[in-house]
JSON list of C-alpha atoms (C1' of nucleotides) in Angstrom, two decimals:
[
{"chain": "A", "resi": 249, "resn": "MET", "atom": "CA", "xyz": [0.44, 0.15, -0.21]},
{"chain": "A", "resi": 250, "resn": "PRO", "atom": "CA", "xyz": [1.28, 3.43, -0.94]},
{"chain": "A", "resi": 251, "resn": "ASN", "atom": "CA", "xyz": [1.99, 6.11, 1.76]},
{"chain": "A", "resi": 252, "resn": "HIS", "atom": "CA", "xyz": [0.01, 9.56, 1.52]},
{"chain": "A", "resi": 253, "resn": "TRP", "atom": "CA", "xyz": [1.96, 12.63, 1.76]},
{"chain": "A", "resi": 254, "resn": "LEU", "atom": "CA", "xyz": [1.05, 16.54, 1.57]},
{"chain": "A", "resi": 255, "resn": "PHE", "atom": "CA", "xyz": [3.20, 18.83, -0.33]},
{"chain": "A", "resi": 256, "resn": "LYS", "atom": "CA", "xyz": [2.98, 22.64, 0.19]},
{"chain": "A", "resi": 257, "resn": "SER", "atom": "CA", "xyz": [4.26, 24.97, -2.76]},
{"chain": "A", "resi": 258, "resn": "GLU", "atom": "CA", "xyz": [3.26, 28.38, -3.26]},
{"chain": "A", "resi": 259, "resn": "PRO", "atom": "CA", "xyz": [1.48, 28.82, -6.74]},
{"chain": "A", "resi": 260, "resn": "GLY", "atom": "CA", "xyz": [4.01, 31.63, -7.20]},
{"chain": "A", "resi": 261, "resn": "ALA", "atom": "CA", "xyz": [7.30, 29.77, -7.04]},
{"chain": "A", "resi": 262, "resn": "TYR", "atom": "CA", "xyz": [6.03, 26.18, -8.42]},
{"chain": "A", "resi": 263, "resn": "SER", "atom": "CA", "xyz": [2.27, 25.68, -9.02]},
{"chain": "A", "resi": 264, "resn": "TRP", "atom": "CA", "xyz": [0.58, 22.51, -9.76]},
{"chain": "A", "resi": 265, "resn": "ASP", "atom": "CA", "xyz": [0.58, 23.64, -13.79]},
{"chain": "A", "resi": 266, "resn": "ASP", "atom": "CA", "xyz": [4.35, 24.22, -13.42]},
{"chain": "A", "resi": 267, "resn": "LEU", "atom": "CA", "xyz": [4.63, 20.27, -12.68]},
{"chain": "A", "resi": 268, "resn": "VAL", "atom": "CA", "xyz": [2.50, 19.28, -15.47]},
{"chain": "A", "resi": 269, "resn": "ARG", "atom": "CA", "xyz": [4.18, 21.45, -18.14]},
{"chain": "A", "resi": 270, "resn": "ASP", "atom": "CA", "xyz": [7.28, 19.88, -16.42]},
{"chain": "A", "resi": 271, "resn": "ARG", "atom": "CA", "xyz": [5.69, 15.82, -16.42]},
{"chain": "A", "resi": 272, "resn": "VAL", "atom": "CA", "xyz": [8.31, 15.48, -13.47]},
{"chain": "A", "resi": 273, "resn": "ALA", "atom": "CA", "xyz": [9.75, 17.67, -10.52]},
{"chain": "A", "resi": 274, "resn": "GLU", "atom": "CA", "xyz": [12.53, 17.12, -8.10]},
{"chain": "A", "resi": 275, "resn": "TRP", "atom": "CA", "xyz": [11.07, 18.13, -4.76]},
{"chain": "A", "resi": 276, "resn": "ASP", "atom": "CA", "xyz": [14.10, 20.51, -4.10]},
{"chain": "A", "resi": 277, "resn": "GLY", "atom": "CA", "xyz": [14.69, 23.31, -1.45]},
{"chain": "A", "resi": 278, "resn": "VAL", "atom": "CA", "xyz": [13.05, 21.76, 1.27]},
{"chain": "A", "resi": 279, "resn": "ARG", "atom": "CA", "xyz": [15.14, 22.98, 4.38]},
{"chain": "A", "resi": 280, "resn": "ASN", "atom": "CA", "xyz": [13.87, 21.98, 7.70]},
{"chain": "A", "resi": 281, "resn": "PHE", "atom": "CA", "xyz": [14.90, 18.63, 9.49]},
{"chain": "A", "resi": 282, "resn": "THR", "atom": "CA", "xyz": [11.37, 17.00, 10.02]},
{"chain": "A", "resi": 283, "resn": "ALA", "atom": "CA", "xyz": [10.54, 17.30, 5.90]},
{"chain": "A", "resi": 284, "resn": "ARG", "atom": "CA", "xyz": [13.72, 16.15, 5.15]},
{"chain": "A", "resi": 285, "resn": "ASN", "atom": "CA", "xyz": [13.85, 13.13, 7.46]},
{"chain": "A", "resi": 286, "resn": "LEU", "atom": "CA", "xyz": [10.37, 12.27, 5.68]},
{"chain": "A", "resi": 287, "resn": "LEU", "atom": "CA", "xyz": [11.71, 12.39, 2.23]},
{"chain": "A", "resi": 288, "resn": "ARG", "atom": "CA", "xyz": [14.77, 10.66, 3.08]},
{"chain": "A", "resi": 289, "resn": "ASP", "atom": "CA", "xyz": [13.77, 7.78, 4.95]},
{"chain": "A", "resi": 290, "resn": "GLU", "atom": "CA", "xyz": [9.59, 7.53, 4.69]},
{"chain": "A", "resi": 291, "resn": "ILE", "atom": "CA", "xyz": [8.64, 8.76, 1.08]},
{"chain": "A", "resi": 292, "resn": "LYS", "atom": "CA", "xyz": [8.86, 5.86, -1.18]},
{"chain": "A", "resi": 293, "resn": "THR", "atom": "CA", "xyz": [8.06, 5.09, -5.14]},
{"chain": "A", "resi": 294, "resn": "GLY", "atom": "CA", "xyz": [4.57, 4.93, -5.36]},
{"chain": "A", "resi": 295, "resn": "ASP", "atom": "CA", "xyz": [3.53, 6.56, -2.57]},
{"chain": "A", "resi": 296, "resn": "LEU", "atom": "CA", "xyz": [0.86, 9.38, -3.24]},
{"chain": "A", "resi": 297, "resn": "VAL", "atom": "CA", "xyz": [0.69, 12.99, -2.91]},
{"chain": "A", "resi": 298, "resn": "LEU", "atom": "CA", "xyz": [-1.49, 16.00, -2.30]},
{"chain": "A", "resi": 299, "resn": "PHE", "atom": "CA", "xyz": [-0.58, 18.80, -3.50]},
{"chain": "A", "resi": 300, "resn": "TYR", "atom": "CA", "xyz": [-1.17, 21.99, -1.55]},
{"chain": "A", "resi": 301, "resn": "HIS", "atom": "CA", "xyz": [-1.04, 25.72, -3.11]},
{"chain": "A", "resi": 302, "resn": "SER", "atom": "CA", "xyz": [0.46, 27.44, 0.31]},
{"chain": "A", "resi": 303, "resn": "ASN", "atom": "CA", "xyz": [-0.04, 31.41, -0.06]},
{"chain": "A", "resi": 304, "resn": "ALA", "atom": "CA", "xyz": [-2.87, 31.32, -2.62]},
{"chain": "A", "resi": 305, "resn": "LYS", "atom": "CA", "xyz": [-6.59, 32.53, -2.41]},
{"chain": "A", "resi": 306, "resn": "PRO", "atom": "CA", "xyz": [-7.46, 30.84, -0.88]},
{"chain": "A", "resi": 307, "resn": "PRO", "atom": "CA", "xyz": [-5.43, 28.47, -0.34]},
{"chain": "A", "resi": 308, "resn": "ALA", "atom": "CA", "xyz": [-6.14, 24.76, -0.74]},
{"chain": "A", "resi": 309, "resn": "VAL", "atom": "CA", "xyz": [-5.08, 21.26, -1.99]},
{"chain": "A", "resi": 310, "resn": "VAL", "atom": "CA", "xyz": [-5.49, 21.68, -5.95]},
{"chain": "A", "resi": 311, "resn": "ALA", "atom": "CA", "xyz": [-4.55, 17.74, -7.09]},
{"chain": "A", "resi": 312, "resn": "ILE", "atom": "CA", "xyz": [-2.81, 14.64, -6.62]},
{"chain": "A", "resi": 313, "resn": "ALA", "atom": "CA", "xyz": [0.48, 13.99, -7.35]},
{"chain": "A", "resi": 314, "resn": "GLU", "atom": "CA", "xyz": [2.84, 10.68, -7.32]},
{"chain": "A", "resi": 315, "resn": "VAL", "atom": "CA", "xyz": [6.22, 10.25, -5.83]},
{"chain": "A", "resi": 316, "resn": "VAL", "atom": "CA", "xyz": [8.75, 8.48, -8.46]},
{"chain": "A", "resi": 317, "resn": "ARG", "atom": "CA", "xyz": [12.17, 8.06, -7.17]},
{"chain": "A", "resi": 318, "resn": "ASP", "atom": "CA", "xyz": [12.80, 7.38, -3.49]},
{"chain": "A", "resi": 319, "resn": "GLY", "atom": "CA", "xyz": [14.56, 10.52, -1.30]},
{"chain": "A", "resi": 320, "resn": "TYR", "atom": "CA", "xyz": [18.33, 11.44, -2.73]},
{"chain": "A", "resi": 321, "resn": "PRO", "atom": "CA", "xyz": [20.54, 14.32, -1.77]},
{"chain": "A", "resi": 322, "resn": "ASP", "atom": "CA", "xyz": [19.35, 17.72, -2.72]},
{"chain": "A", "resi": 323, "resn": "HIS", "atom": "CA", "xyz": [22.28, 18.82, -4.65]},
{"chain": "A", "resi": 324, "resn": "THR", "atom": "CA", "xyz": [20.87, 22.49, -5.28]},
{"chain": "A", "resi": 325, "resn": "ALA", "atom": "CA", "xyz": [21.84, 23.04, -1.66]},
{"chain": "A", "resi": 326, "resn": "TRP", "atom": "CA", "xyz": [25.50, 22.55, -2.42]},
{"chain": "A", "resi": 327, "resn": "ASP", "atom": "CA", "xyz": [25.25, 24.84, -5.83]},
{"chain": "A", "resi": 328, "resn": "PRO", "atom": "CA", "xyz": [25.76, 28.18, -4.52]},
{"chain": "A", "resi": 329, "resn": "ALA", "atom": "CA", "xyz": [23.76, 29.52, -7.63]},
{"chain": "A", "resi": 330, "resn": "SER", "atom": "CA", "xyz": [20.52, 27.48, -6.68]},
{"chain": "A", "resi": 331, "resn": "ASP", "atom": "CA", "xyz": [17.92, 29.21, -4.91]},
{"chain": "A", "resi": 332, "resn": "HIS", "atom": "CA", "xyz": [18.53, 27.79, -1.81]},
{"chain": "A", "resi": 333, "resn": "PRO", "atom": "CA", "xyz": [22.39, 26.98, -1.13]},
{"chain": "A", "resi": 334, "resn": "ASP", "atom": "CA", "xyz": [23.77, 25.41, 2.30]},
{"chain": "A", "resi": 335, "resn": "PRO", "atom": "CA", "xyz": [27.27, 25.81, 2.53]},
{"chain": "A", "resi": 336, "resn": "LYS", "atom": "CA", "xyz": [27.12, 22.97, 5.21]},
{"chain": "A", "resi": 337, "resn": "SER", "atom": "CA", "xyz": [25.88, 20.17, 3.00]},
{"chain": "A", "resi": 338, "resn": "THR", "atom": "CA", "xyz": [27.87, 18.52, 0.45]},
{"chain": "A", "resi": 339, "resn": "PRO", "atom": "CA", "xyz": [28.23, 15.66, -2.01]},
{"chain": "A", "resi": 340, "resn": "ALA", "atom": "CA", "xyz": [30.03, 13.74, 0.12]},
{"chain": "A", "resi": 341, "resn": "LYS", "atom": "CA", "xyz": [27.90, 14.72, 3.64]},
{"chain": "A", "resi": 342, "resn": "PRO", "atom": "CA", "xyz": [24.45, 15.81, 1.67]},
{"chain": "A", "resi": 343, "resn": "ARG", "atom": "CA", "xyz": [22.45, 17.55, 4.55]},
{"chain": "A", "resi": 344, "resn": "TRP", "atom": "CA", "xyz": [18.89, 17.94, 2.78]},
{"chain": "A", "resi": 345, "resn": "TYR", "atom": "CA", "xyz": [17.25, 15.53, 0.97]},
{"chain": "A", "resi": 346, "resn": "MET", "atom": "CA", "xyz": [14.45, 15.63, -2.32]},
{"chain": "A", "resi": 347, "resn": "VAL", "atom": "CA", "xyz": [12.27, 12.92, -4.12]},
{"chain": "A", "resi": 348, "resn": "ASP", "atom": "CA", "xyz": [10.78, 13.38, -7.79]},
{"chain": "A", "resi": 349, "resn": "ILE", "atom": "CA", "xyz": [7.05, 13.69, -8.66]},
{"chain": "A", "resi": 350, "resn": "VAL", "atom": "CA", "xyz": [4.99, 13.34, -11.81]},
{"chain": "A", "resi": 351, "resn": "PRO", "atom": "CA", "xyz": [1.51, 15.20, -11.39]},
{"chain": "A", "resi": 352, "resn": "ARG", "atom": "CA", "xyz": [-1.37, 12.16, -11.20]},
{"chain": "A", "resi": 353, "resn": "GLU", "atom": "CA", "xyz": [-4.66, 14.00, -11.62]},
{"chain": "A", "resi": 354, "resn": "LYS", "atom": "CA", "xyz": [-6.38, 17.45, -10.69]},
{"chain": "A", "resi": 355, "resn": "LEU", "atom": "CA", "xyz": [-8.79, 17.50, -8.39]},
{"chain": "A", "resi": 356, "resn": "ALA", "atom": "CA", "xyz": [-12.45, 18.09, -9.74]},
{"chain": "A", "resi": 357, "resn": "ARG", "atom": "CA", "xyz": [-12.37, 21.02, -7.90]},
{"chain": "A", "resi": 358, "resn": "GLU", "atom": "CA", "xyz": [-9.77, 22.34, -5.01]},
{"chain": "A", "resi": 359, "resn": "VAL", "atom": "CA", "xyz": [-10.49, 21.53, -1.63]},
{"chain": "A", "resi": 360, "resn": "SER", "atom": "CA", "xyz": [-9.98, 25.32, -0.10]},
{"chain": "A", "resi": 361, "resn": "LEU", "atom": "CA", "xyz": [-7.71, 25.16, 3.99]},
{"chain": "A", "resi": 362, "resn": "ASP", "atom": "CA", "xyz": [-11.59, 26.35, 5.37]},
{"chain": "A", "resi": 363, "resn": "GLU", "atom": "CA", "xyz": [-13.30, 23.83, 3.98]},
{"chain": "A", "resi": 364, "resn": "VAL", "atom": "CA", "xyz": [-11.01, 21.24, 5.83]},
{"chain": "A", "resi": 365, "resn": "LYS", "atom": "CA", "xyz": [-11.05, 23.00, 8.65]},
{"chain": "A", "resi": 366, "resn": "THR", "atom": "CA", "xyz": [-14.75, 22.59, 8.68]},
{"chain": "A", "resi": 367, "resn": "VAL", "atom": "CA", "xyz": [-14.40, 18.79, 9.00]},
{"chain": "A", "resi": 368, "resn": "PRO", "atom": "CA", "xyz": [-14.32, 17.16, 12.25]},
{"chain": "A", "resi": 369, "resn": "GLU", "atom": "CA", "xyz": [-12.74, 13.54, 10.49]},
{"chain": "A", "resi": 370, "resn": "LEU", "atom": "CA", "xyz": [-9.60, 16.07, 9.28]},
{"chain": "A", "resi": 371, "resn": "SER", "atom": "CA", "xyz": [-8.99, 17.96, 12.59]},
{"chain": "A", "resi": 372, "resn": "ASP", "atom": "CA", "xyz": [-6.15, 16.10, 13.37]},
{"chain": "A", "resi": 373, "resn": "MET", "atom": "CA", "xyz": [-4.52, 16.61, 9.99]},
{"chain": "A", "resi": 374, "resn": "VAL", "atom": "CA", "xyz": [-1.06, 18.17, 9.91]},
{"chain": "A", "resi": 375, "resn": "LEU", "atom": "CA", "xyz": [-2.18, 20.98, 8.11]},
{"chain": "A", "resi": 376, "resn": "LEU", "atom": "CA", "xyz": [-4.00, 22.01, 10.73]},
{"chain": "A", "resi": 377, "resn": "ARG", "atom": "CA", "xyz": [-2.35, 20.87, 13.38]},
{"chain": "A", "resi": 378, "resn": "GLN", "atom": "CA", "xyz": [1.42, 22.12, 12.38]},
{"chain": "A", "resi": 379, "resn": "GLY", "atom": "CA", "xyz": [0.66, 24.40, 9.77]},
{"chain": "A", "resi": 380, "resn": "ARG", "atom": "CA", "xyz": [4.22, 24.91, 8.93]},
{"chain": "A", "resi": 381, "resn": "LEU", "atom": "CA", "xyz": [5.34, 21.67, 7.80]},
{"chain": "A", "resi": 382, "resn": "SER", "atom": "CA", "xyz": [5.70, 21.57, 4.38]},
{"chain": "A", "resi": 383, "resn": "VAL", "atom": "CA", "xyz": [6.05, 17.74, 3.60]},
{"chain": "A", "resi": 384, "resn": "GLN", "atom": "CA", "xyz": [3.43, 16.58, 5.67]},
{"chain": "A", "resi": 385, "resn": "PRO", "atom": "CA", "xyz": [1.93, 12.82, 6.68]},
{"chain": "A", "resi": 386, "resn": "VAL", "atom": "CA", "xyz": [-1.89, 11.82, 5.63]},
{"chain": "A", "resi": 387, "resn": "ARG", "atom": "CA", "xyz": [-3.35, 9.48, 6.97]},
{"chain": "A", "resi": 388, "resn": "PRO", "atom": "CA", "xyz": [-5.54, 7.24, 4.57]},
{"chain": "A", "resi": 389, "resn": "ALA", "atom": "CA", "xyz": [-8.16, 7.96, 6.00]},
{"chain": "A", "resi": 390, "resn": "GLU", "atom": "CA", "xyz": [-7.82, 11.79, 5.52]},
{"chain": "A", "resi": 391, "resn": "PHE", "atom": "CA", "xyz": [-6.91, 11.27, 1.98]},
{"chain": "A", "resi": 392, "resn": "GLU", "atom": "CA", "xyz": [-9.76, 9.34, 0.99]},
{"chain": "A", "resi": 393, "resn": "THR", "atom": "CA", "xyz": [-12.06, 12.14, 2.84]},
{"chain": "A", "resi": 394, "resn": "ILE", "atom": "CA", "xyz": [-10.09, 15.06, 0.25]},
{"chain": "A", "resi": 395, "resn": "VAL", "atom": "CA", "xyz": [-10.47, 13.32, -2.22]},
{"chain": "A", "resi": 396, "resn": "ARG", "atom": "CA", "xyz": [-14.17, 12.92, -1.64]},
{"chain": "A", "resi": 397, "resn": "MET", "atom": "CA", "xyz": [-14.85, 16.27, -0.94]},
{"chain": "A", "resi": 398, "resn": "ALA", "atom": "CA", "xyz": [-13.54, 17.10, -4.00]},
{"chain": "A", "resi": 399, "resn": "GLY", "atom": "CA", "xyz": [-16.10, 15.45, -5.90]},
{"chain": "A", "resi": 400, "resn": "THR", "atom": "CA", "xyz": [-18.96, 16.73, -3.98]},
{"chain": "A", "resi": 401, "resn": "PRO", "atom": "CA", "xyz": [-20.05, 19.91, -4.76]},
{"chain": "A", "resi": 402, "resn": "ARG", "atom": "CA", "xyz": [-20.56, 22.23, -2.03]},
{"chain": "B", "resi": 315, "resn": "DG", "atom": "C1'", "xyz": [2.03, 43.94, 5.23]},
{"chain": "B", "resi": 316, "resn": "DC", "atom": "C1'", "xyz": [1.00, 41.99, 9.83]},
{"chain": "B", "resi": 317, "resn": "DC", "atom": "C1'", "xyz": [2.49, 39.05, 12.98]},
{"chain": "B", "resi": 318, "resn": "DA", "atom": "C1'", "xyz": [1.42, 34.01, 15.38]},
{"chain": "B", "resi": 319, "resn": "DA", "atom": "C1'", "xyz": [3.77, 30.16, 15.59]},
{"chain": "B", "resi": 320, "resn": "DC", "atom": "C1'", "xyz": [8.11, 28.23, 15.42]},
{"chain": "B", "resi": 321, "resn": "DG", "atom": "C1'", "xyz": [12.28, 26.14, 13.76]},
{"chain": "B", "resi": 322, "resn": "DT", "atom": "C1'", "xyz": [17.37, 26.86, 13.87]},
{"chain": "B", "resi": 323, "resn": "DT", "atom": "C1'", "xyz": [21.41, 29.15, 14.93]},
{"chain": "B", "resi": 324, "resn": "DG", "atom": "C1'", "xyz": [25.19, 30.61, 18.52]},
{"chain": "B", "resi": 325, "resn": "DG", "atom": "C1'", "xyz": [26.58, 32.25, 22.79]},
{"chain": "B", "resi": 326, "resn": "DC", "atom": "C1'", "xyz": [27.29, 31.46, 27.58]},
{"chain": "C", "resi": 643, "resn": "DG", "atom": "C1'", "xyz": [22.42, 22.19, 27.44]},
{"chain": "C", "resi": 644, "resn": "DC", "atom": "C1'", "xyz": [19.89, 25.80, 27.77]},
{"chain": "C", "resi": 645, "resn": "DC", "atom": "C1'", "xyz": [17.72, 29.92, 25.72]},
{"chain": "C", "resi": 646, "resn": "DA", "atom": "C1'", "xyz": [17.76, 34.74, 23.64]},
{"chain": "C", "resi": 647, "resn": "DA", "atom": "C1'", "xyz": [17.86, 36.12, 19.08]},
{"chain": "C", "resi": 648, "resn": "DC", "atom": "C1'", "xyz": [16.48, 35.42, 14.91]},
{"chain": "C", "resi": 649, "resn": "DG", "atom": "C1'", "xyz": [14.34, 34.02, 10.27]},
{"chain": "C", "resi": 650, "resn": "DT", "atom": "C1'", "xyz": [10.97, 32.05, 8.10]},
{"chain": "C", "resi": 651, "resn": "DT", "atom": "C1'", "xyz": [6.69, 29.94, 6.87]},
{"chain": "C", "resi": 652, "resn": "DG", "atom": "C1'", "xyz": [2.07, 31.59, 5.80]},
{"chain": "C", "resi": 653, "resn": "DG", "atom": "C1'", "xyz": [-2.77, 32.64, 7.16]},
{"chain": "C", "resi": 654, "resn": "DC", "atom": "C1'", "xyz": [-4.98, 36.38, 7.20]}
]
DNA sequence: GCCAACGTTGGC
DNA sequence: GCCAACGTTGGC
C-alpha cells in the first residue's frame, strides 16, 4: 500500500500547472529537518501526494501527485547558484534530501483550507496542527476524505 | 503588510 | 544543554 503525504508549494514559486508542464519535478529546496527526514527515509516511489497551494487565494489542496523516485540528496544545496544553497551540505555529506514527483490528477475542484477546517474527521491533520510543515504525512482516511470532498459539490 | 507560530543558530 | 535572538512560513 502506498503511503500518503501533503506537499506545499506557493503557486507563485512552483504551481500545479508548472508540474503538469514539466511532467516531473525534483522536490528540491526543503530546508527543514522534520521534512528532510520524511523525504530521506519515509517517502517512497508509488506514494501519493496531495499537492497544496500555500499563500494562495484561497490556500487549498488542488491535485494529486505521485512519487517516482525515493529520497536522494538535494544537489541544489551545494550549488551556490541555486535558489537555496546551504554551505553545510556537500556531496560527501548531504544534509538535505528530495524525491521526484509526477502529476497524477487534478482535483475536480480544489479543497480549501477553510473547508478542511470545517470537517471533524480532518481536525487532526498535520496541516491544521502544525501548519508550517511543508512536507507532511496524511492518514489514508484523511486522503480519501479530501478526494471525496473534491468530487462533491459544496 | 502584519504577525503568530515555531524552527534554527550560536553564545554562554 | 539552555535559551535569547533571529529568520521563515504562511494565514489573514
